[in-house]
Amino acid sequence: VAGIVEDGEHPDAVAARETMEECGCDLLALKPITSYLVTPGCSSETIGLYLGRVDASKAGGIHGLDHENEDIRVFTVPAEDAFRMVADGTINNGTIIICLQWLQLNRDAVRREWT
């Protein structure tokens, strides 16, 4: 999911709101991954990356807000399949690659923390 943090808004609140709006899932836990400059030297815009815990059995369908012209198709992919999709180039979005590689390195520790 993605969202813009408005003045006075906390990133955790944005993550919870956007998870519900864009996936139809309640955010059960949130863990910061990292943040980075999108175009260093050209802009000060940063992206904050987080791992969110949800009940994935409730994920699926079409979500988003009509007034934002969102039409978001939600589906789940097993983690191992997603890791393979990064390796074979199917996933070619840098932000998603960072998140999935972080998950691949930290998955066992996160499981221990969240269980």
CSV table of N, CA and C in Angstrom, one decimal, residues 67-114:
chain,number,residue,atom,x,y,z
A,67,HIS,N,-13.5,8.5,-4.8
A,67,HIS,CA,-13.1,9.9,-5.0
A,67,HIS,C,-11.6,10.1,-5.3
A,68,GLU,N,-10.8,9.1,-5.1
A,68,GLU,CA,-9.4,9.1,-5.5
A,68,GLU,C,-9.1,8.3,-6.8
A,69,ASN,N,-10.2,7.9,-7.4
A,69,ASN,CA,-10.2,7.1,-8.6
A,69,ASN,C,-9.2,5.9,-8.5
A,70,GLU,N,-9.3,5.2,-7.3
A,70,GLU,CA,-8.5,4.0,-7.1
A,70,GLU,C,-9.3,2.8,-7.5
A,71,ASP,N,-8.6,1.9,-8.1
A,71,ASP,CA,-9.2,0.6,-8.6
A,71,ASP,C,-8.1,-0.4,-8.3
A,72,ILE,N,-8.0,-0.9,-7.1
A,72,ILE,CA,-6.8,-1.7,-6.7
A,72,ILE,C,-7.3,-3.1,-6.6
A,73,ARG,N,-6.7,-4.0,-7.4
A,73,ARG,CA,-6.9,-5.4,-7.3
A,73,ARG,C,-6.0,-6.0,-6.3
A,74,VAL,N,-6.5,-6.6,-5.2
A,74,VAL,CA,-5.7,-7.2,-4.2
A,74,VAL,C,-5.7,-8.7,-4.3
A,75,PHE,N,-4.5,-9.3,-4.2
A,75,PHE,CA,-4.3,-10.7,-4.2
A,75,PHE,C,-3.1,-11.1,-3.4
A,76,THR,N,-3.0,-12.3,-3.0
A,76,THR,CA,-1.8,-12.7,-2.2
A,76,THR,C,-0.9,-13.6,-3.0
A,77,VAL,N,0.4,-13.5,-2.6
A,77,VAL,CA,1.4,-14.3,-3.3
A,77,VAL,C,2.2,-14.9,-2.2
A,78,PRO,N,2.5,-16.2,-2.2
A,78,PRO,CA,3.4,-16.8,-1.1
A,78,PRO,C,4.7,-16.1,-1.2
A,79,ALA,N,5.3,-15.9,0.0
A,79,ALA,CA,6.6,-15.2,0.1
A,79,ALA,C,7.7,-15.8,-0.8
A,80,GLU,N,7.8,-17.1,-0.8
A,80,GLU,CA,8.8,-17.8,-1.6
A,80,GLU,C,8.6,-17.5,-3.1
A,81,ASP,N,7.4,-17.4,-3.6
A,81,ASP,CA,7.1,-17.0,-5.0
A,81,ASP,C,7.5,-15.6,-5.2
A,82,ALA,N,7.2,-14.7,-4.3
A,82,ALA,CA,7.6,-13.3,-4.5
A,82,ALA,C,9.1,-13.1,-4.5
A,83,PHE,N,9.8,-13.9,-3.7
A,83,PHE,CA,11.3,-13.8,-3.7
A,83,PHE,C,11.8,-14.3,-5.1
A,84,ARG,N,11.2,-15.4,-5.6
A,84,ARG,CA,11.6,-15.9,-6.9
A,84,ARG,C,11.3,-14.9,-8.0
A,85,MET,N,10.2,-14.2,-7.9
A,85,MET,CA,9.8,-13.1,-8.9
A,85,MET,C,10.8,-12.0,-8.9
A,86,VAL,N,11.4,-11.7,-7.8
A,86,VAL,CA,12.4,-10.7,-7.7
A,86,VAL,C,13.7,-11.2,-8.5
A,87,ALA,N,14.0,-12.4,-8.1
A,87,ALA,CA,15.2,-13.0,-8.7
A,87,ALA,C,15.2,-13.2,-10.2
A,88,ASP,N,14.0,-13.5,-10.7
A,88,ASP,CA,13.8,-13.7,-12.2
A,88,ASP,C,13.4,-12.5,-13.0
A,89,GLY,N,13.3,-11.3,-12.3
A,89,GLY,CA,13.0,-10.1,-12.9
A,89,GLY,C,11.5,-9.8,-13.2
A,90,THR,N,10.6,-10.7,-12.7
A,90,THR,CA,9.2,-10.4,-12.9
A,90,THR,C,8.8,-9.2,-12.1
A,91,ILE,N,9.3,-9.0,-10.9
A,91,ILE,CA,9.1,-7.8,-10.1
A,91,ILE,C,10.3,-6.9,-10.4
A,92,ASN,N,9.9,-5.7,-11.0
A,92,ASN,CA,11.0,-4.8,-11.4
A,92,ASN,C,10.8,-3.4,-10.8
A,93,ASN,N,10.1,-3.3,-9.7
A,93,ASN,CA,9.9,-2.0,-9.0
A,93,ASN,C,10.9,-2.0,-7.9
A,94,GLY,N,11.7,-0.9,-7.9
A,94,GLY,CA,12.8,-0.8,-6.9
A,94,GLY,C,12.3,-0.8,-5.4
A,95,THR,N,11.2,-0.1,-5.1
A,95,THR,CA,10.7,-0.1,-3.8
A,95,THR,C,10.3,-1.5,-3.3
A,96,ILE,N,9.6,-2.2,-4.2
A,96,ILE,CA,9.1,-3.6,-3.9
A,96,ILE,C,10.3,-4.5,-3.7
A,97,ILE,N,11.3,-4.3,-4.6
A,97,ILE,CA,12.5,-5.2,-4.4
A,97,ILE,C,13.2,-5.0,-3.1
A,98,ILE,N,13.3,-3.7,-2.7
A,98,ILE,CA,13.9,-3.4,-1.4
A,98,ILE,C,13.1,-4.1,-0.3
A,99,CYS,N,11.8,-4.0,-0.3
A,99,CYS,CA,11.0,-4.6,0.7
A,99,CYS,C,11.1,-6.1,0.8
A,100,LEU,N,11.0,-6.7,-0.4
A,100,LEU,CA,11.1,-8.2,-0.5
A,100,LEU,C,12.5,-8.7,-0.1
A,101,GLN,N,13.5,-8.0,-0.5
A,101,GLN,CA,14.8,-8.5,-0.1
A,101,GLN,C,15.0,-8.3,1.4
A,102,TRP,N,14.5,-7.3,2.0
A,102,TRP,CA,14.5,-7.1,3.4
A,102,TRP,C,13.8,-8.2,4.1
A,103,LEU,N,12.6,-8.5,3.6
A,103,LEU,CA,11.8,-9.6,4.2
A,103,LEU,C,12.6,-10.9,4.1
A,104,GLN,N,13.2,-11.2,3.0
A,104,GLN,CA,13.9,-12.4,2.8
A,104,GLN,C,15.0,-12.6,3.9
A,105,LEU,N,15.7,-11.5,4.2
A,105,LEU,CA,16.8,-11.5,5.1
A,105,LEU,C,16.3,-11.5,6.6
A,106,ASN,N,15.1,-11.0,6.9
A,106,ASN,CA,14.6,-10.8,8.2
A,106,ASN,C,13.4,-11.6,8.6
A,107,ARG,N,12.9,-12.4,7.7
A,107,ARG,CA,11.6,-13.1,7.9
A,107,ARG,C,11.6,-14.0,9.2
A,108,ASP,N,12.7,-14.7,9.4
A,108,ASP,CA,12.7,-15.6,10.6
A,108,ASP,C,12.6,-14.7,11.9
A,109,ALA,N,13.4,-13.6,12.0
A,109,ALA,CA,13.4,-12.8,13.1
A,109,ALA,C,12.0,-12.1,13.4
A,110,VAL,N,11.4,-11.7,12.3
A,110,VAL,CA,10.0,-11.1,12.4
A,110,VAL,C,9.0,-12.1,12.9
A,111,ARG,N,9.1,-13.3,12.4
A,111,ARG,CA,8.2,-14.4,12.8
A,111,ARG,C,8.3,-14.6,14.3
A,112,ARG,N,9.6,-14.6,14.8
A,112,ARG,CA,9.8,-14.8,16.2
A,112,ARG,C,9.2,-13.7,17.0
A,113,GLU,N,9.4,-12.5,16.5
A,113,GLU,CA,8.9,-11.3,17.2
A,113,GLU,C,7.4,-11.2,17.2
A,114,TRP,N,6.8,-11.6,16.2
A,114,TRP,CA,5.3,-11.5,16.1
A,114,TRP,C,4.5,-12.7,16.5
